[in-house]
């Protein structure tokens, strides 16, 4: 099945063409095209994504990305159209939905609406290793979604069956990276910038004298809380002179704090749910330090569990992951009439 997918939930206008086969038991995917048009430069001066600017840029970029996807004389002939319906910024989501509706009407092809978070949850399947290994052997698994808007732990019994077991009660991990980057005057998006500074600090053996409290580390739940960390960082940077050295200390201590919490909670979920694998997705799962810390911890743990991650460039928003989730919906014949497709800004992962 050839899938055309569209993603406009935040600040990337993304489209992809993916060939999918094998069903839910042994899915295989071939990437035909993958285009991500980023609006980062436009939102950077504001330190975050501005919804109406995002809408304007998506509207401008969608036809351009589509033309790059199907250069003339090729005419679009997908078997399925998949589009993100939420969660995300509603004005931004609507641009993709309207584009998809239009295409579906013109081409008379079936349409599915996709939960962006499901896309992140499945994006590990683009890792060659996980396509080769027998999928049956990785379930039950724990899924860790860490993005700009969400931090969620799920138990997965199969690709089609999963249940949320914990989530952040306030800020998401990626949001915390972005806020700390703003406090350190590094720019947007903060994750890669804070992480690069933290790596320098570790290399140069620079360490601060202000360990941040690890939020909700021992509370017994699988929930997270990262908003206090931002306050802790603000306390340090407002009380001291902001030198290059202080920035490195803060970045390192902050990243280690996030990693400690994510690793500890994930590890406990692995043990309590007695699972065979941990799959990661979302922008923060591109973070090398956090990936390495989790892989190390899983190796050392009594319960052995495989660690499956998307390629770093596919951890952040893209349309390939929307095609993947769209394929699974199509297998369930979960099609939607164009006029019934709606943006759902607060869509949850069940
Ligand atoms: O999944 P994503 O692309 O979009 C959402 O669905 O939110 O995630 C974006 C988030 C941003 O907060 C960004 O700062 C963070 O992921 N991020 C990272 C890294 N790359 C992106 N955070 C930590 N380390 C990274 N290398
Ligand atoms: Zn995302």
mmCIF file of C-alpha atoms and ligand atoms in Angstrom:
data_model
loop_
_atom_site.group_PDB
_atom_site.id
_atom_site.type_symbol
_atom_site.label_atom_id
_atom_site.label_comp_id
_atom_site.label_asym_id
_atom_site.label_seq_id
_atom_site.Cartn_x
_atom_site.Cartn_y
_atom_site.Cartn_z
ATOM 1 C CA UNK A 1 0.000 0.000 0.000
ATOM 2 C CA UNK A 2 1.325 3.410 -0.990
ATOM 3 C CA UNK A 3 0.599 6.069 1.618
ATOM 4 C CA UNK A 4 0.731 9.840 1.247
ATOM 5 C CA UNK A 5 1.018 11.436 4.688
ATOM 6 C CA UNK A 6 0.747 15.011 5.928
ATOM 7 C CA UNK A 7 1.895 16.519 9.245
ATOM 8 C CA UNK A 8 1.291 20.142 10.292
ATOM 9 C CA UNK A 9 0.660 19.952 14.050
ATOM 10 C CA UNK A 10 3.443 22.332 15.062
ATOM 11 C CA UNK A 11 6.250 24.119 13.222
ATOM 12 C CA UNK A 12 7.164 21.589 10.524
ATOM 13 C CA UNK A 13 5.280 21.281 7.249
ATOM 14 C CA UNK A 14 5.971 17.644 6.450
ATOM 15 C CA UNK A 15 4.835 15.214 3.772
ATOM 16 C CA UNK A 16 5.965 11.729 2.866
ATOM 17 C CA UNK A 17 5.254 8.824 0.563
ATOM 18 C CA UNK A 18 5.743 5.429 2.157
ATOM 19 C CA UNK A 19 5.169 1.930 0.823
ATOM 20 C CA UNK A 20 3.861 -0.290 3.610
ATOM 21 C CA UNK A 21 3.153 -4.007 3.675
ATOM 22 C CA UNK A 22 3.217 -7.026 5.973
ATOM 23 C CA UNK A 23 0.247 -6.153 8.213
ATOM 24 C CA UNK A 24 0.366 -5.581 11.969
ATOM 25 C CA UNK A 25 2.403 -8.700 12.709
ATOM 26 C CA UNK A 26 5.330 -8.033 10.395
ATOM 27 C CA UNK A 27 5.094 -4.509 9.018
ATOM 28 C CA UNK A 28 7.730 -3.403 6.531
ATOM 29 C CA UNK A 29 8.120 0.112 5.244
ATOM 30 C CA UNK A 30 9.945 1.597 2.310
ATOM 31 C CA UNK A 31 10.519 5.344 2.319
ATOM 32 C CA UNK A 32 9.773 6.696 -1.143
ATOM 33 C CA UNK A 33 9.941 10.386 -0.223
ATOM 34 C CA UNK A 34 10.287 12.340 2.979
ATOM 35 C CA UNK A 35 10.142 16.136 3.060
ATOM 36 C CA UNK A 36 10.246 18.322 6.176
ATOM 37 C CA UNK A 37 10.027 22.065 5.693
ATOM 38 C CA UNK A 38 10.978 23.666 8.976
ATOM 39 C CA UNK A 39 9.712 27.026 10.253
ATOM 40 C CA UNK A 40 12.264 27.179 13.067
ATOM 41 C CA UNK A 41 13.876 30.404 11.809
ATOM 42 C CA UNK A 42 10.508 32.170 11.753
ATOM 43 C CA UNK A 43 9.569 31.239 15.323
ATOM 44 C CA UNK A 44 13.071 31.496 16.822
ATOM 45 C CA UNK A 45 12.901 35.257 17.592
ATOM 46 C CA UNK A 46 9.800 34.561 19.743
ATOM 47 C CA UNK A 47 11.486 31.723 21.663
ATOM 48 C CA UNK A 48 8.635 29.346 20.784
ATOM 49 C CA UNK A 49 6.011 28.532 18.157
ATOM 50 C CA UNK A 50 3.451 31.289 17.401
ATOM 51 C CA UNK A 51 0.204 29.537 16.294
ATOM 52 C CA UNK A 52 -0.958 32.069 13.706
ATOM 53 C CA UNK A 53 2.484 32.399 12.178
ATOM 54 C CA UNK A 54 2.616 28.601 11.968
ATOM 55 C CA UNK A 55 -0.756 28.563 10.187
ATOM 56 C CA UNK A 56 0.406 31.189 7.677
ATOM 57 C CA UNK A 57 3.636 29.302 6.956
ATOM 58 C CA UNK A 58 1.901 25.923 6.588
ATOM 59 C CA UNK A 59 -0.594 27.419 4.145
ATOM 60 C CA UNK A 60 2.295 28.824 2.120
ATOM 61 C CA UNK A 61 4.462 25.691 2.334
ATOM 62 C CA UNK A 62 1.929 22.893 1.769
ATOM 63 C CA UNK A 63 1.614 23.401 -2.018
ATOM 64 C CA UNK A 64 5.405 23.782 -2.319
ATOM 65 C CA UNK A 65 6.121 20.595 -0.391
ATOM 66 C CA UNK A 66 3.451 18.770 -2.404
ATOM 67 C CA UNK A 67 5.032 19.947 -5.674
ATOM 68 C CA UNK A 68 8.395 18.645 -4.450
ATOM 69 C CA UNK A 69 6.759 15.338 -3.542
ATOM 70 C CA UNK A 70 5.143 14.902 -6.934
ATOM 71 C CA UNK A 71 7.217 16.754 -9.531
ATOM 72 C CA UNK A 72 5.482 16.913 -12.893
ATOM 73 C CA UNK A 73 4.749 14.734 -14.900
ATOM 74 C CA UNK A 74 3.954 12.468 -11.906
ATOM 75 C CA UNK A 75 0.387 12.559 -10.719
ATOM 76 C CA UNK A 76 -0.448 11.569 -7.168
ATOM 77 C CA UNK A 77 -1.803 8.059 -6.988
ATOM 78 C CA UNK A 78 -1.583 6.909 -3.378
ATOM 79 C CA UNK A 79 -3.729 4.083 -1.978
ATOM 80 C CA UNK A 80 -4.274 6.023 1.238
ATOM 81 C CA UNK A 81 -4.015 9.573 2.550
ATOM 82 C CA UNK A 82 -3.046 9.965 6.229
ATOM 83 C CA UNK A 83 -3.095 13.272 8.068
ATOM 84 C CA UNK A 84 -2.386 14.374 11.647
ATOM 85 C CA UNK A 85 -5.591 15.459 13.424
ATOM 86 C CA UNK A 86 -4.059 16.192 16.856
ATOM 87 C CA UNK A 87 -2.747 16.911 19.362
ATOM 88 C CA UNK A 88 -1.162 20.212 18.386
ATOM 89 C CA UNK A 89 -1.958 23.784 17.467
ATOM 90 C CA UNK A 90 -5.470 23.804 16.006
ATOM 91 C CA UNK A 91 -4.895 26.562 13.401
ATOM 92 C CA UNK A 92 -1.838 24.604 12.205
ATOM 93 C CA UNK A 93 -3.614 21.226 12.233
ATOM 94 C CA UNK A 94 -6.478 22.609 10.140
ATOM 95 C CA UNK A 95 -4.143 23.573 7.282
ATOM 96 C CA UNK A 96 -2.998 19.952 6.859
ATOM 97 C CA UNK A 97 -6.517 18.592 7.317
ATOM 98 C CA UNK A 98 -7.974 20.893 4.666
ATOM 99 C CA UNK A 99 -5.176 19.998 2.268
ATOM 100 C CA UNK A 100 -5.787 16.271 2.882
ATOM 101 C CA UNK A 101 -9.574 16.644 2.521
ATOM 102 C CA UNK A 102 -9.089 18.349 -0.789
ATOM 103 C CA UNK A 103 -6.723 15.687 -2.075
ATOM 104 C CA UNK A 104 -8.994 12.873 -0.917
ATOM 105 C CA UNK A 105 -11.988 14.426 -2.653
ATOM 106 C CA UNK A 106 -10.092 15.007 -5.895
ATOM 107 C CA UNK A 107 -8.401 11.605 -5.989
ATOM 108 C CA UNK A 108 -11.289 9.664 -4.398
ATOM 109 C CA UNK A 109 -8.778 7.889 -2.158
ATOM 110 C CA UNK A 110 -9.494 6.746 1.408
ATOM 111 C CA UNK A 111 -8.527 9.035 4.245
ATOM 112 C CA UNK A 112 -7.416 8.350 7.830
ATOM 113 C CA UNK A 113 -6.866 10.790 10.715
ATOM 114 C CA UNK A 114 -3.776 10.115 12.815
ATOM 115 C CA UNK A 115 -2.860 10.883 16.425
ATOM 116 C CA UNK A 116 0.567 12.561 16.275
ATOM 117 C CA UNK A 117 1.615 10.774 19.475
ATOM 118 C CA UNK A 118 0.934 7.389 17.898
ATOM 119 C CA UNK A 119 3.285 8.453 15.136
ATOM 120 C CA UNK A 120 6.041 9.085 17.694
ATOM 121 C CA UNK A 121 5.278 5.780 19.416
ATOM 122 C CA UNK A 122 5.732 3.840 16.163
ATOM 123 C CA UNK A 123 8.698 5.758 14.775
ATOM 124 C CA UNK A 124 11.168 3.188 16.182
ATOM 125 C CA UNK A 125 9.943 0.946 13.349
ATOM 126 C CA UNK A 126 12.029 3.039 10.970
ATOM 127 C CA UNK A 127 15.068 1.703 12.731
ATOM 128 C CA UNK A 128 16.400 -1.057 10.491
ATOM 129 C CA UNK A 129 17.187 -3.256 13.481
ATOM 130 C CA UNK A 130 13.570 -3.336 14.597
ATOM 131 C CA UNK A 131 12.327 -4.153 11.114
ATOM 132 C CA UNK A 132 14.623 -7.130 10.972
ATOM 133 C CA UNK A 133 13.969 -8.504 14.440
ATOM 134 C CA UNK A 134 10.797 -10.452 14.930
ATOM 135 C CA UNK A 135 8.282 -7.967 16.286
ATOM 136 C CA UNK A 136 6.569 -10.654 18.329
ATOM 137 C CA UNK A 137 9.660 -10.838 20.516
ATOM 138 C CA UNK A 138 9.526 -7.228 21.658
ATOM 139 C CA UNK A 139 6.091 -7.299 23.284
ATOM 140 C CA UNK A 140 5.032 -6.544 25.913
ATOM 141 C CA UNK A 141 7.054 -3.335 25.761
ATOM 142 C CA UNK A 142 7.224 0.036 27.471
ATOM 143 C CA UNK A 143 6.873 3.047 25.192
ATOM 144 C CA UNK A 144 8.428 6.362 26.240
ATOM 145 C CA UNK A 145 7.212 9.376 24.273
ATOM 146 C CA UNK A 146 9.251 12.497 25.040
ATOM 147 C CA UNK A 147 8.441 15.499 22.878
ATOM 148 C CA UNK A 148 7.935 19.257 23.112
ATOM 149 C CA UNK A 149 4.362 18.861 24.336
ATOM 150 C CA UNK A 150 4.281 15.430 25.977
ATOM 151 C CA UNK A 151 6.097 13.042 28.286
ATOM 152 C CA UNK A 152 4.215 9.750 28.402
ATOM 153 C CA UNK A 153 4.884 6.169 29.452
ATOM 154 C CA UNK A 154 2.725 3.461 27.892
ATOM 155 C CA UNK A 155 2.553 -0.271 28.186
ATOM 156 C CA UNK A 156 2.330 -1.872 24.735
ATOM 157 C CA UNK A 157 0.997 -5.398 24.327
ATOM 158 C CA UNK A 158 1.208 -5.207 20.562
ATOM 159 C CA UNK A 159 1.409 -2.467 17.958
ATOM 160 C CA UNK A 160 -2.359 -2.161 18.106
ATOM 161 C CA UNK A 161 -2.838 -2.437 21.876
ATOM 162 C CA UNK A 162 -1.296 -0.006 24.311
ATOM 163 C CA UNK A 163 -2.286 1.764 27.513
ATOM 164 C CA UNK A 164 -0.965 4.906 29.111
ATOM 165 C CA UNK A 165 0.577 4.256 32.543
ATOM 166 C CA UNK A 166 2.009 7.691 33.309
ATOM 167 C CA UNK A 167 2.557 11.198 31.979
ATOM 168 C CA UNK A 168 3.795 14.624 32.963
ATOM 169 C CA UNK A 169 1.596 16.599 35.320
ATOM 170 C CA UNK A 170 2.905 19.928 34.023
ATOM 171 C CA UNK A 171 5.695 20.709 31.523
ATOM 172 C CA UNK A 172 6.929 18.158 29.001
ATOM 173 C CA UNK A 173 10.631 17.240 28.920
ATOM 174 C CA UNK A 174 11.155 19.024 25.586
ATOM 175 C CA UNK A 175 9.343 22.094 26.883
ATOM 176 C CA UNK A 176 11.722 22.126 29.871
ATOM 177 C CA UNK A 177 14.715 22.011 27.482
ATOM 178 C CA UNK A 178 13.214 24.922 25.519
ATOM 179 C CA UNK A 179 12.526 27.004 28.646
ATOM 180 C CA UNK A 180 15.999 26.417 30.056
ATOM 181 C CA UNK A 181 17.501 27.383 26.686
ATOM 182 C CA UNK A 182 15.580 30.649 26.903
ATOM 183 C CA UNK A 183 16.861 31.292 30.454
ATOM 184 C CA UNK A 184 20.404 30.614 29.233
ATOM 185 C CA UNK A 185 19.780 32.826 26.170
ATOM 186 C CA UNK A 186 20.718 30.028 23.771
ATOM 187 C CA UNK A 187 17.887 30.189 21.220
ATOM 188 C CA UNK A 188 15.126 27.899 19.928
ATOM 189 C CA UNK A 189 14.566 24.949 19.808
ATOM 190 C CA UNK A 190 16.407 24.474 23.060
ATOM 191 C CA UNK A 191 16.957 20.715 23.166
ATOM 192 C CA UNK A 192 19.920 20.383 20.810
ATOM 193 C CA UNK A 193 21.494 23.653 22.076
ATOM 194 C CA UNK A 194 21.321 22.774 25.788
ATOM 195 C CA UNK A 195 22.488 19.269 24.981
ATOM 196 C CA UNK A 196 25.532 20.488 23.013
ATOM 197 C CA UNK A 197 26.533 22.731 25.932
ATOM 198 C CA UNK A 198 26.067 19.893 28.419
ATOM 199 C CA UNK A 199 28.300 17.670 26.273
ATOM 200 C CA UNK A 200 31.009 20.370 26.314
ATOM 201 C CA UNK A 201 30.728 20.590 30.094
ATOM 202 C CA UNK A 202 31.180 16.834 30.464
ATOM 203 C CA UNK A 203 34.136 16.876 28.088
ATOM 204 C CA UNK A 204 35.783 19.756 29.944
ATOM 205 C CA UNK A 205 34.902 18.276 33.331
ATOM 206 C CA UNK A 206 32.895 21.342 34.326
ATOM 207 C CA UNK A 207 30.386 20.713 37.085
ATOM 208 C CA UNK A 208 28.151 23.067 39.073
ATOM 209 C CA UNK A 209 27.672 23.139 42.857
ATOM 210 C CA UNK A 210 23.868 23.294 42.636
ATOM 211 C CA UNK A 211 22.381 19.828 42.169
ATOM 212 C CA UNK A 212 18.740 20.145 41.092
ATOM 213 C CA UNK A 213 16.164 18.039 42.913
ATOM 214 C CA UNK A 214 15.057 15.080 40.787
ATOM 215 C CA UNK A 215 11.280 15.684 40.609
ATOM 216 C CA UNK A 216 8.936 12.821 41.596
ATOM 217 C CA UNK A 217 11.773 10.317 41.510
ATOM 218 C CA UNK A 218 10.497 8.176 44.390
ATOM 219 C CA UNK A 219 6.763 8.908 44.425
ATOM 220 C CA UNK A 220 5.739 5.451 43.247
ATOM 221 C CA UNK A 221 3.820 6.671 40.193
ATOM 222 C CA UNK A 222 4.857 6.681 36.533
ATOM 223 C CA UNK A 223 4.088 10.391 36.283
ATOM 224 C CA UNK A 224 6.562 13.200 35.770
ATOM 225 C CA UNK A 225 6.847 16.883 36.695
ATOM 226 C CA UNK A 226 9.361 19.191 35.059
ATOM 227 C CA UNK A 227 8.057 22.690 35.765
ATOM 228 C CA UNK A 228 9.912 22.994 39.087
ATOM 229 C CA UNK A 229 13.198 22.435 37.275
ATOM 230 C CA UNK A 230 12.692 25.573 35.250
ATOM 231 C CA UNK A 231 12.248 27.541 38.502
ATOM 232 C CA UNK A 232 15.366 25.916 39.967
ATOM 233 C CA UNK A 233 17.357 26.939 36.879
ATOM 234 C CA UNK A 234 15.951 30.476 37.079
ATOM 235 C CA UNK A 235 17.059 30.721 40.725
ATOM 236 C CA UNK A 236 20.624 29.868 39.761
ATOM 237 C CA UNK A 237 20.896 32.153 36.741
ATOM 238 C CA UNK A 238 19.323 35.184 38.432
ATOM 239 C CA UNK A 239 21.525 34.935 41.535
ATOM 240 C CA UNK A 240 24.816 34.554 39.697
ATOM 241 C CA UNK A 241 26.690 36.240 36.931
ATOM 242 C CA UNK A 242 25.780 34.505 33.663
ATOM 243 C CA UNK A 243 29.183 33.410 32.371
ATOM 244 C CA UNK A 244 29.881 30.853 29.656
ATOM 245 C CA UNK A 245 31.084 28.522 32.384
ATOM 246 C CA UNK A 246 27.851 28.891 34.406
ATOM 247 C CA UNK A 247 25.784 28.155 31.287
ATOM 248 C CA UNK A 248 27.695 24.914 30.771
ATOM 249 C CA UNK A 249 27.251 23.932 34.423
ATOM 250 C CA UNK A 250 23.505 24.555 34.279
ATOM 251 C CA UNK A 251 23.088 22.727 30.953
ATOM 252 C CA UNK A 252 24.940 19.678 32.253
ATOM 253 C CA UNK A 253 23.167 19.527 35.602
ATOM 254 C CA UNK A 254 19.782 20.053 33.922
ATOM 255 C CA UNK A 255 20.307 17.363 31.269
ATOM 256 C CA UNK A 256 21.545 14.896 33.884
ATOM 257 C CA UNK A 257 18.503 15.634 36.018
ATOM 258 C CA UNK A 258 16.085 14.970 33.117
ATOM 259 C CA UNK A 259 17.981 11.800 32.191
ATOM 260 C CA UNK A 260 17.973 10.525 35.811
ATOM 261 C CA UNK A 261 14.202 10.909 36.075
ATOM 262 C CA UNK A 262 13.376 9.466 32.628
ATOM 263 C CA UNK A 263 15.708 6.511 33.146
ATOM 264 C CA UNK A 264 14.550 5.731 36.705
ATOM 265 C CA UNK A 265 10.830 5.790 35.850
ATOM 266 C CA UNK A 266 11.279 3.820 32.632
ATOM 267 C CA UNK A 267 13.370 1.214 34.400
ATOM 268 C CA UNK A 268 10.779 0.788 37.121
ATOM 269 C CA UNK A 269 8.076 0.414 34.449
ATOM 270 C CA UNK A 270 10.201 -2.282 32.774
ATOM 271 C CA UNK A 271 10.511 -4.181 36.043
ATOM 272 C CA UNK A 272 6.921 -3.796 37.241
ATOM 273 C CA UNK A 273 5.410 -4.664 33.872
ATOM 274 C CA UNK A 274 7.984 -7.350 33.169
ATOM 275 C CA UNK A 275 8.465 -6.283 29.540
ATOM 276 C CA UNK A 276 10.904 -7.285 26.822
ATOM 277 C CA UNK A 277 11.687 -3.928 25.263
ATOM 278 C CA UNK A 278 11.633 -0.167 25.633
ATOM 279 C CA UNK A 279 10.718 1.864 22.556
ATOM 280 C CA UNK A 280 11.360 5.595 22.456
ATOM 281 C CA UNK A 281 10.047 8.400 20.291
ATOM 282 C CA UNK A 282 9.602 12.185 20.173
ATOM 283 C CA UNK A 283 12.082 15.026 19.778
ATOM 284 C CA UNK A 284 13.848 14.460 23.104
ATOM 285 C CA UNK A 285 14.579 10.859 22.102
ATOM 286 C CA UNK A 286 17.045 12.343 19.585
ATOM 287 C CA UNK A 287 19.167 13.284 22.621
ATOM 288 C CA UNK A 288 22.352 11.178 22.539
ATOM 289 C CA UNK A 289 23.057 11.469 26.270
ATOM 290 C CA UNK A 290 19.546 10.365 27.287
ATOM 291 C CA UNK A 291 19.614 7.494 24.766
ATOM 292 C CA UNK A 292 22.965 6.307 26.078
ATOM 293 C CA UNK A 293 21.942 6.584 29.716
ATOM 294 C CA UNK A 294 18.792 4.533 29.089
ATOM 295 C CA UNK A 295 20.640 1.910 27.028
ATOM 296 C CA UNK A 296 23.282 1.591 29.776
ATOM 297 C CA UNK A 297 20.676 1.299 32.507
ATOM 298 C CA UNK A 298 18.762 -1.366 30.578
ATOM 299 C CA UNK A 299 21.925 -3.359 30.054
ATOM 300 C CA UNK A 300 22.771 -3.267 33.759
ATOM 301 C CA UNK A 301 19.227 -3.995 34.972
ATOM 302 C CA UNK A 302 18.207 -7.450 36.195
ATOM 303 C CA UNK A 303 15.311 -7.592 33.770
ATOM 304 C CA UNK A 304 16.872 -7.568 30.314
ATOM 305 C CA UNK A 305 14.974 -5.453 27.800
ATOM 306 C CA UNK A 306 15.861 -4.421 24.287
ATOM 307 C CA UNK A 307 16.180 -0.670 23.585
ATOM 308 C CA UNK A 308 14.587 0.434 20.317
ATOM 309 C CA UNK A 309 14.871 4.009 19.079
ATOM 310 C CA UNK A 310 14.135 5.817 15.818
ATOM 311 C CA UNK A 311 17.078 7.149 13.812
ATOM 312 C CA UNK A 312 17.776 10.567 15.485
ATOM 313 C CA UNK A 313 16.602 12.527 12.428
ATOM 314 C CA UNK A 314 13.246 10.702 12.601
ATOM 315 C CA UNK A 315 12.773 11.248 16.341
ATOM 316 C CA UNK A 316 11.571 14.812 15.738
ATOM 317 C CA UNK A 317 8.399 15.663 13.822
ATOM 318 C CA UNK A 318 8.053 14.204 10.332
ATOM 319 C CA UNK A 319 5.355 12.743 8.101
ATOM 320 C CA UNK A 320 6.880 9.266 7.806
ATOM 321 C CA UNK A 321 5.652 8.400 11.278
ATOM 322 C CA UNK A 322 2.177 9.612 10.305
ATOM 323 C CA UNK A 323 2.197 7.223 7.336
ATOM 324 C CA UNK A 324 3.145 4.392 9.669
ATOM 325 C CA UNK A 325 0.305 5.083 12.102
ATOM 326 C CA UNK A 326 -1.995 5.664 9.110
ATOM 327 C CA UNK A 327 -1.149 2.201 7.763
ATOM 328 C CA UNK A 328 -2.232 0.572 11.025
ATOM 329 C CA UNK A 329 -5.513 2.513 10.935
ATOM 330 C CA UNK A 330 -6.115 1.405 7.349
ATOM 331 C CA UNK A 331 -5.601 -2.231 8.379
ATOM 332 C CA UNK A 332 -8.486 -1.739 10.817
ATOM 333 C CA UNK A 333 -10.452 0.007 8.039
ATOM 334 C CA UNK A 334 -10.601 3.050 10.243
ATOM 335 C CA UNK A 335 -11.391 5.389 7.329
ATOM 336 C CA UNK A 336 -13.019 8.814 7.745
ATOM 337 C CA UNK A 337 -15.154 10.780 5.313
ATOM 338 C CA UNK A 338 -13.389 14.021 4.369
ATOM 339 C CA UNK A 339 -16.119 16.210 5.875
ATOM 340 C CA UNK A 340 -15.897 14.361 9.220
ATOM 341 C CA UNK A 341 -12.207 14.973 9.707
ATOM 342 C CA UNK A 342 -11.635 17.579 12.437
ATOM 343 C CA UNK A 343 -8.646 19.090 14.222
ATOM 344 C CA UNK A 344 -8.430 18.039 17.877
ATOM 345 C CA UNK A 345 -5.844 20.178 19.606
ATOM 346 C CA UNK A 346 -6.041 18.253 22.884
ATOM 347 C CA UNK A 347 -6.323 14.751 21.457
ATOM 348 C CA UNK A 348 -5.026 12.231 24.019
ATOM 349 C CA UNK A 349 -3.262 8.929 23.694
ATOM 350 C CA UNK A 350 -5.650 6.361 25.184
HETATM 351 O O1 LIG B 1 8.619 15.598 18.749
HETATM 352 P P1 LIG B 1 8.988 17.006 18.445
HETATM 353 O O2 LIG B 1 9.758 17.283 17.185
HETATM 354 O O3 LIG B 1 7.729 17.929 18.422
HETATM 355 C C1 LIG B 1 6.656 17.771 19.303
HETATM 356 O O4 LIG B 1 5.803 16.902 19.032
HETATM 357 O O5 LIG B 1 6.682 18.493 20.317
HETATM 358 O O6 LIG B 1 9.809 17.521 19.710
HETATM 359 C C2 LIG B 1 10.331 18.794 19.780
HETATM 360 C C3 LIG B 1 11.028 18.936 21.116
HETATM 361 C C4 LIG B 1 11.519 20.355 21.386
HETATM 362 O O7 LIG B 1 11.143 20.707 22.693
HETATM 363 C C5 LIG B 1 13.028 20.209 21.256
HETATM 364 O O8 LIG B 1 13.749 21.123 22.074
HETATM 365 C C6 LIG B 1 13.252 18.787 21.697
HETATM 366 O O9 LIG B 1 12.166 18.079 21.167
HETATM 367 N N1 LIG B 1 14.501 18.223 21.181
HETATM 368 C C7 LIG B 1 15.501 17.796 21.974
HETATM 369 C C8 LIG B 1 16.549 17.380 21.111
HETATM 370 N N2 LIG B 1 16.129 17.564 19.819
HETATM 371 C C9 LIG B 1 14.864 18.073 19.887
HETATM 372 N N3 LIG B 1 15.610 17.762 23.314
HETATM 373 C C10 LIG B 1 16.762 17.302 23.829
HETATM 374 N N4 LIG B 1 17.809 16.913 23.074
HETATM 375 C C11 LIG B 1 17.754 16.922 21.723
HETATM 376 N N5 LIG B 1 18.788 16.522 20.990
HETATM 377 ZN ZN1 LIG B 2 6.008 15.597 17.743
#
